[in-house]
Amino acid sequence: MGSSRSSLRGVPDGQQLLQETGFSAALLLRLHQRFQFLDKDSRGHLRSEDLEAELSENPIGDRIVGAFFQPGQETVDFPSFVRVLAHFRPTEKNWTRDGVQPEPANSRNRKLKFAFQLYDQDRDGKISRTELLQVLREMLGLQVTEEQLQSIAERAIQEADLDRDDAICFDEFRKSLEKVDIDHKMSVRFLE
Amino acid sequence: MAERWRSALLLCLLMAASSLANSETPVSSSTGNETTGTGHETAAITTLPIVTWKWHHVEVPYLVALWVLVSWLCKLVIEANHNVTNYIPESALLICFGFILGGMIWGADKVQTFKLTPTTFFFYLLPQIILDTGYSMPNKLFFTNLGAILIHAIIGTCWNAATLGLSLWGCHQGGAMGNIEIGLLQYLLYGSLMAAVDPVAVIAVFEQVHVNEVLFILVFGESLLNDGVTVVLFNVFDAFVSLGGGAIDAKEIVKGIVSFFVVAFGGSLLGTVFGLLISLLSRCTKNIQIIEPGFIFVLGYLAYLTAEMLSLSSILSIVFCGVCCQKYMNSNMDENSIQTVRYAMKVFANGSETIIFVFLGISAIDKTIWVWNTGFILLTLFFILIYRFIGVFILTWFLNRSRLVPISFVEQIIMGYGGLRGAVAYGLAVNLNETKIKEKNLMVCTTLIVVYFTVILQGVTMKPLVQWLNVKRAATVDLTLVEKVQNKVFEHMLVAIEDISGQIGDNYWRNKWRNFEEKWMSRLLLKPSARKKQDRLFNVFHQLNLQDAMEYVKEGEHRGSLEFIRNESAFVDFKKKFGEDYEEAMPDIMAVMADDQGSAMRRDPVPSVSLEMHEQNMRGLREAEGINSHYLLDQHLYKSRKQHRYRFSRSHLDINQDENEVQEIFQRTMRSRLESFKSGKMGVAPPKTITKHTKREPQPKMPNGRNKPYHSGDEDFEFSEGDSASGYDTSFPMRVGYRAGAGIENPAFMPDLDPSSPLHIPPWLADAGLEVNPVAPSERAQVRTPGHLHRLASLRTSAQPGDTVRDRNLLTPPPPPHRDDDHL
């Protein structure tokens, strides 16, 4: 592993990222290469146009791209890039919460938080009906009418909203998805 | 109890009758007429016979029908008591019944006149079972796990065959089997026919166990796909046995391997072609909806026979035929046809399965085939089990290294234990050529014993084993809407992440396939009307509403009053909020509602309220229309396409039971909910309904729900227009509100703010023609829109002077327009 460690020299915060994200060194290197590929002007950071160029006809593409950027920022550097991708690593089954280590990025909770933030664009901690409707509209848009969309959104909120505040907070979101196998559905097999 | 004895007696009588009929003693000479014993002999008659005994005339079909009846009666007897079937799978009991019946025939005839012949089995009994499995295959699950399934089917079966054959041969050489004449090639042949996991047996046993769907699809998919391998191996080794050991060289072996690819892929391809053919056909069968359901059976069977004719894998062919056509058939066909197909398939499949197991039992009671060789039989059993487990463990270990969700050890045990052999092996064994294979009887016997062992013993112990090992069971709850939405979001998310991180993974291919399928295949194979309604999320939404409505109806029934359904004026309240909104407006309603607050439903419904103040109106309405509510219910109901959950059961179809009663509730629920929320939350605004009203009138193509007893799928859209009809009052202001906040400007959704613009069809619908205009409500919905709801709405919100006028307009339905049924 010494050779890969040395080859991580070109990678900003390489060691720290290894620890944080749990990616292997080879994978980190590949992601760095990918980052450099996307960063066409070699600026050292990506803008949203660079990322969006890769997405092909994705209904929620812009949201996902937006998730890479911290609120208010217009660029994403490599560590942030990798940290977001780390959410999609398949979960290890034998990770135990011991309170000392910070929760790894690909734990179920973090994955859910990531998904939650896709909906909650204004970062107020709740998915309002407007936000849900927007997502539904993006995904279903052309096939259903506005009334139907609203019915669906309303129904979805009814199901999940337990404290009747007409919005879905993170806990309600998590509860409504407790039967879903998040680890499976939100993991990508990263190839080295 | 008495019923069972009666049935048993009936069975005995039938058995006696059939054995009598089959015996060669001339029975009929005593019928009192001067005829000869057999009806078809045209010997000289001396006087006009009034009645003749024409047994031979009808012998074959009569016996067939009689046997079918007897088998099904056995099933009836078995299912009379569920306590037994909980512990012993039905298939095992059927085999036992077969033993009894076989014994009776043996006793009567001294020879086994009825047995399961390979022709009958492979041509008349097996195809419908496999067609049923293909048609009801959960496609997504199947193709997601296709890699694992293929690995198990191909490599696993080859492993089973090779190891079994070689081990038996080794033991033979070691002298464990005494003196039998089987060479290595014959052992390999025998291994190949015993290697295959049998789909019929797997379904029969797993049906009652309900393991989780991934595990089930792995075992079941393997049992289906391994036919490709089995056929090849069997034919190859059969040919090798004919050629003799000396003629086998590298060329032959290479040919064998090539033949595998040809047989397997050829069969699948052929099946796919037939599947596409059926889908194409279903697109055009609108005018012959009465025989529309029949096509799948005929074409499926043809797929099977064609593959058989070309010596390709017939099971693969019919499986892929079913797999490919299910989606398009379900979208294109009329709802009644879909139901018919589902039910008919289950009837045939279940019936065939019953017959197969009964005859498997009967065929055993035959002294002529029984050759007992302890070593052979026991060693076969032992090796089959051992090598199955070993094979599964090794292969799964390989697979788990690249699977996202690894298969747990417990599941692997069940997979190994679920390697059941069944009738296919028996059919192949009986097909052996006894001149080439001297010990055919021994093989047949061993096969039978193995089949009994797996079906009976492993079948009985499967359920306890699953429970003991705590295997994850099948999910019994449908997904909620949130889960469904989230699943979709996940799918898109994964594709995006894969794109960003620059790798091509499963999701990429799945996405590509979906795009291809949507663009090309749907365009070709789906009716245009069907294509529009494909969205699953939307179907789930409807489904959920139907469930709500069903609960509601059940609750009403439970309370003993369904009057509210038939009474159109009944005010239906589903939400507490709704009630709160009404509190100020209508104190008398609240009084009645208060009585019913004790109901246990989670949405606090008020089933039996009949609003006096509106009853006269509704009665007047009804008189004016001259239709009674029963007729309305019957004729105007919307049938949603409930996609039945893949519980993979042979005998249970989760079809909406109360559909007819539910529709109206469903409609009203939706309307009332929309209204309540919108008015309650979005505040008051003058309803702009003028525009939408103008859209209603000039609709030339509307569903003619009254006259047609069936409804084609367009009802989906029309129904939802009913929503729009009532939602109009308050939906417009809501739209405006949303528009302001929407982050994404979707031009397709630009609201129709200009009240004076006539028929403004949204652009994305314009090119679809007037065939379906989802924005306009059906005349049904217009009729249905209970005026009182609008009145209530107007009471709730600040009353607009124009409202009541408009409402009255609503109450007079337009003349029922005729719909051109051009769904092509």
PDB file of N, CA, C and O in Angstrom, chain B residues 589-623:
ATOM      1  N   ILE B 589     -74.997  19.364  10.652  1.00  0.00           N
ATOM      2  CA  ILE B 589     -74.159  18.266  10.163  1.00  0.00           C
ATOM      3  C   ILE B 589     -73.249  17.810  11.267  1.00  0.00           C
ATOM      4  O   ILE B 589     -73.055  16.628  11.506  1.00  0.00           O
ATOM      5  N   MET B 590     -72.715  18.783  11.953  1.00  0.00           N
ATOM      6  CA  MET B 590     -71.766  18.434  12.997  1.00  0.00           C
ATOM      7  C   MET B 590     -72.440  17.612  14.071  1.00  0.00           C
ATOM      8  O   MET B 590     -71.846  16.717  14.636  1.00  0.00           O
ATOM      9  N   ALA B 591     -73.707  17.907  14.271  1.00  0.00           N
ATOM     10  CA  ALA B 591     -74.415  17.146  15.304  1.00  0.00           C
ATOM     11  C   ALA B 591     -74.490  15.684  14.918  1.00  0.00           C
ATOM     12  O   ALA B 591     -74.239  14.787  15.708  1.00  0.00           O
ATOM     13  N   VAL B 592     -74.808  15.464  13.682  1.00  0.00           N
ATOM     14  CA  VAL B 592     -74.907  14.074  13.237  1.00  0.00           C
ATOM     15  C   VAL B 592     -73.540  13.437  13.235  1.00  0.00           C
ATOM     16  O   VAL B 592     -73.365  12.286  13.614  1.00  0.00           O
ATOM     17  N   MET B 593     -72.558  14.197  12.816  1.00  0.00           N
ATOM     18  CA  MET B 593     -71.221  13.639  12.739  1.00  0.00           C
ATOM     19  C   MET B 593     -70.728  13.270  14.107  1.00  0.00           C
ATOM     20  O   MET B 593     -70.001  12.307  14.289  1.00  0.00           O
ATOM     21  N   ALA B 594     -71.118  14.047  15.071  1.00  0.00           N
ATOM     22  CA  ALA B 594     -70.609  13.791  16.411  1.00  0.00           C
ATOM     23  C   ALA B 594     -71.007  12.411  16.889  1.00  0.00           C
ATOM     24  O   ALA B 594     -70.273  11.755  17.609  1.00  0.00           O
ATOM     25  N   ASP B 595     -72.183  11.962  16.442  1.00  0.00           N
ATOM     26  CA  ASP B 595     -72.611  10.633  16.877  1.00  0.00           C
ATOM     27  C   ASP B 595     -71.652   9.572  16.405  1.00  0.00           C
ATOM     28  O   ASP B 595     -71.465   8.554  17.042  1.00  0.00           O
ATOM     29  N   ASP B 596     -71.095   9.817  15.270  1.00  0.00           N
ATOM     30  CA  ASP B 596     -70.297   8.750  14.683  1.00  0.00           C
ATOM     31  C   ASP B 596     -68.829   8.882  14.966  1.00  0.00           C
ATOM     32  O   ASP B 596     -68.026   8.178  14.389  1.00  0.00           O
ATOM     33  N   GLN B 597     -68.490   9.777  15.830  1.00  0.00           N
ATOM     34  CA  GLN B 597     -67.076   9.975  16.080  1.00  0.00           C
ATOM     35  C   GLN B 597     -66.443   8.761  16.711  1.00  0.00           C
ATOM     36  O   GLN B 597     -65.245   8.635  16.766  1.00  0.00           O
ATOM     37  N   GLY B 598     -67.262   7.879  17.184  1.00  0.00           N
ATOM     38  CA  GLY B 598     -66.679   6.721  17.855  1.00  0.00           C
ATOM     39  C   GLY B 598     -66.143   5.677  16.897  1.00  0.00           C
ATOM     40  O   GLY B 598     -65.672   4.625  17.307  1.00  0.00           O
ATOM     41  N   SER B 599     -66.219   5.972  15.641  1.00  0.00           N
ATOM     42  CA  SER B 599     -65.784   4.938  14.700  1.00  0.00           C
ATOM     43  C   SER B 599     -64.286   4.718  14.795  1.00  0.00           C
ATOM     44  O   SER B 599     -63.528   5.606  15.140  1.00  0.00           O
ATOM     45  N   ALA B 600     -63.912   3.555  14.426  1.00  0.00           N
ATOM     46  CA  ALA B 600     -62.511   3.170  14.649  1.00  0.00           C
ATOM     47  C   ALA B 600     -61.617   3.534  13.495  1.00  0.00           C
ATOM     48  O   ALA B 600     -60.428   3.306  13.542  1.00  0.00           O
ATOM     49  N   MET B 601     -62.168   4.077  12.478  1.00  0.00           N
ATOM     50  CA  MET B 601     -61.325   4.335  11.315  1.00  0.00           C
ATOM     51  C   MET B 601     -60.382   5.478  11.578  1.00  0.00           C
ATOM     52  O   MET B 601     -60.711   6.425  12.256  1.00  0.00           O
ATOM     53  N   ARG B 602     -59.281   5.398  10.960  1.00  0.00           N
ATOM     54  CA  ARG B 602     -58.288   6.412  11.270  1.00  0.00           C
ATOM     55  C   ARG B 602     -58.635   7.754  10.709  1.00  0.00           C
ATOM     56  O   ARG B 602     -58.062   8.747  11.052  1.00  0.00           O
ATOM     57  N   ARG B 603     -59.561   7.768   9.762  1.00  0.00           N
ATOM     58  CA  ARG B 603     -59.873   9.066   9.208  1.00  0.00           C
ATOM     59  C   ARG B 603     -61.228   9.579   9.652  1.00  0.00           C
ATOM     60  O   ARG B 603     -61.803  10.443   9.032  1.00  0.00           O
ATOM     61  N   ASP B 604     -61.737   9.026  10.703  1.00  0.00           N
ATOM     62  CA  ASP B 604     -62.987   9.533  11.278  1.00  0.00           C
ATOM     63  C   ASP B 604     -64.066   9.769  10.242  1.00  0.00           C
ATOM     64  O   ASP B 604     -64.463  10.890   9.985  1.00  0.00           O
ATOM     65  N   PRO B 605     -64.523   8.763   9.623  1.00  0.00           N
ATOM     66  CA  PRO B 605     -65.521   9.004   8.593  1.00  0.00           C
ATOM     67  C   PRO B 605     -66.902   9.124   9.199  1.00  0.00           C
ATOM     68  O   PRO B 605     -67.132   8.764  10.348  1.00  0.00           O
ATOM     69  N   VAL B 606     -67.767   9.625   8.402  1.00  0.00           N
ATOM     70  CA  VAL B 606     -69.147   9.697   8.845  1.00  0.00           C
ATOM     71  C   VAL B 606     -69.985   9.013   7.791  1.00  0.00           C
ATOM     72  O   VAL B 606     -70.419   9.646   6.840  1.00  0.00           O
ATOM     73  N   PRO B 607     -70.189   7.763   7.959  1.00  0.00           N
ATOM     74  CA  PRO B 607     -70.773   7.041   6.831  1.00  0.00           C
ATOM     75  C   PRO B 607     -72.222   7.366   6.547  1.00  0.00           C
ATOM     76  O   PRO B 607     -72.585   7.575   5.420  1.00  0.00           O
ATOM     77  N   SER B 608     -73.003   7.386   7.569  1.00  0.00           N
ATOM     78  CA  SER B 608     -74.424   7.345   7.237  1.00  0.00           C
ATOM     79  C   SER B 608     -75.117   8.683   7.322  1.00  0.00           C
ATOM     80  O   SER B 608     -76.292   8.761   7.608  1.00  0.00           O
ATOM     81  N   VAL B 609     -74.372   9.692   7.090  1.00  0.00           N
ATOM     82  CA  VAL B 609     -75.038  10.992   7.184  1.00  0.00           C
ATOM     83  C   VAL B 609     -75.758  11.289   5.898  1.00  0.00           C
ATOM     84  O   VAL B 609     -75.240  11.127   4.824  1.00  0.00           O
ATOM     85  N   SER B 610     -76.920  11.697   6.035  1.00  0.00           N
ATOM     86  CA  SER B 610     -77.645  12.123   4.849  1.00  0.00           C
ATOM     87  C   SER B 610     -78.083  13.550   5.098  1.00  0.00           C
ATOM     88  O   SER B 610     -78.830  13.848   6.019  1.00  0.00           O
ATOM     89  N   LEU B 611     -77.599  14.407   4.298  1.00  0.00           N
ATOM     90  CA  LEU B 611     -77.879  15.806   4.549  1.00  0.00           C
ATOM     91  C   LEU B 611     -79.271  16.141   4.093  1.00  0.00           C
ATOM     92  O   LEU B 611     -79.565  16.154   2.912  1.00  0.00           O
ATOM     93  N   GLU B 612     -80.102  16.428   5.021  1.00  0.00           N
ATOM     94  CA  GLU B 612     -81.488  16.704   4.637  1.00  0.00           C
ATOM     95  C   GLU B 612     -81.587  17.855   3.674  1.00  0.00           C
ATOM     96  O   GLU B 612     -82.347  17.835   2.741  1.00  0.00           O
ATOM     97  N   MET B 613     -80.788  18.840   3.943  1.00  0.00           N
ATOM     98  CA  MET B 613     -80.991  20.034   3.146  1.00  0.00           C
ATOM     99  C   MET B 613     -80.669  19.809   1.689  1.00  0.00           C
ATOM    100  O   MET B 613     -81.106  20.535   0.842  1.00  0.00           O
ATOM    101  N   HIS B 614     -79.907  18.751   1.445  1.00  0.00           N
ATOM    102  CA  HIS B 614     -79.579  18.547   0.051  1.00  0.00           C
ATOM    103  C   HIS B 614     -80.296  17.378  -0.558  1.00  0.00           C
ATOM    104  O   HIS B 614     -80.211  17.149  -1.745  1.00  0.00           O
ATOM    105  N   GLU B 615     -80.990  16.657   0.280  1.00  0.00           N
ATOM    106  CA  GLU B 615     -81.597  15.448  -0.250  1.00  0.00           C
ATOM    107  C   GLU B 615     -82.608  15.753  -1.320  1.00  0.00           C
ATOM    108  O   GLU B 615     -82.684  15.079  -2.337  1.00  0.00           O
ATOM    109  N   GLN B 616     -83.382  16.812  -1.070  1.00  0.00           N
ATOM    110  CA  GLN B 616     -84.383  17.128  -2.088  1.00  0.00           C
ATOM    111  C   GLN B 616     -83.728  17.418  -3.411  1.00  0.00           C
ATOM    112  O   GLN B 616     -84.174  16.989  -4.455  1.00  0.00           O
ATOM    113  N   ASN B 617     -82.630  18.138  -3.312  1.00  0.00           N
ATOM    114  CA  ASN B 617     -81.956  18.466  -4.557  1.00  0.00           C
ATOM    115  C   ASN B 617     -81.538  17.220  -5.294  1.00  0.00           C
ATOM    116  O   ASN B 617     -81.741  17.077  -6.483  1.00  0.00           O
ATOM    117  N   MET B 618     -80.944  16.320  -4.543  1.00  0.00           N
ATOM    118  CA  MET B 618     -80.434  15.136  -5.188  1.00  0.00           C
ATOM    119  C   MET B 618     -81.561  14.278  -5.700  1.00  0.00           C
ATOM    120  O   MET B 618     -81.475  13.687  -6.764  1.00  0.00           O
ATOM    121  N   ARG B 619     -82.604  14.228  -4.942  1.00  0.00           N
ATOM    122  CA  ARG B 619     -83.722  13.426  -5.432  1.00  0.00           C
ATOM    123  C   ARG B 619     -84.264  14.021  -6.691  1.00  0.00           C
ATOM    124  O   ARG B 619     -84.548  13.330  -7.656  1.00  0.00           O
ATOM    125  N   GLY B 620     -84.345  15.342  -6.644  1.00  0.00           N
ATOM    126  CA  GLY B 620     -84.822  16.009  -7.842  1.00  0.00           C
ATOM    127  C   GLY B 620     -83.907  15.719  -9.008  1.00  0.00           C
ATOM    128  O   GLY B 620     -84.330  15.426 -10.120  1.00  0.00           O
ATOM    129  N   LEU B 621     -82.648  15.745  -8.701  1.00  0.00           N
ATOM    130  CA  LEU B 621     -81.674  15.465  -9.741  1.00  0.00           C
ATOM    131  C   LEU B 621     -81.894  14.088 -10.308  1.00  0.00           C
ATOM    132  O   LEU B 621     -81.913  13.871 -11.506  1.00  0.00           O
ATOM    133  N   ARG B 622     -82.037  13.170  -9.398  1.00  0.00           N
ATOM    134  CA  ARG B 622     -82.185  11.805  -9.865  1.00  0.00           C
ATOM    135  C   ARG B 622     -83.446  11.641 -10.685  1.00  0.00           C
ATOM    136  O   ARG B 622     -83.454  10.956 -11.700  1.00  0.00           O
ATOM    137  N   GLU B 623     -84.497  12.237 -10.223  1.00  0.00           N
ATOM    138  CA  GLU B 623     -85.724  12.119 -11.001  1.00  0.00           C
ATOM    139  C   GLU B 623     -85.551  12.764 -12.352  1.00  0.00           C
ATOM    140  O   GLU B 623     -86.017  12.266 -13.354  1.00  0.00           O
TER     141      GLU B 623
END
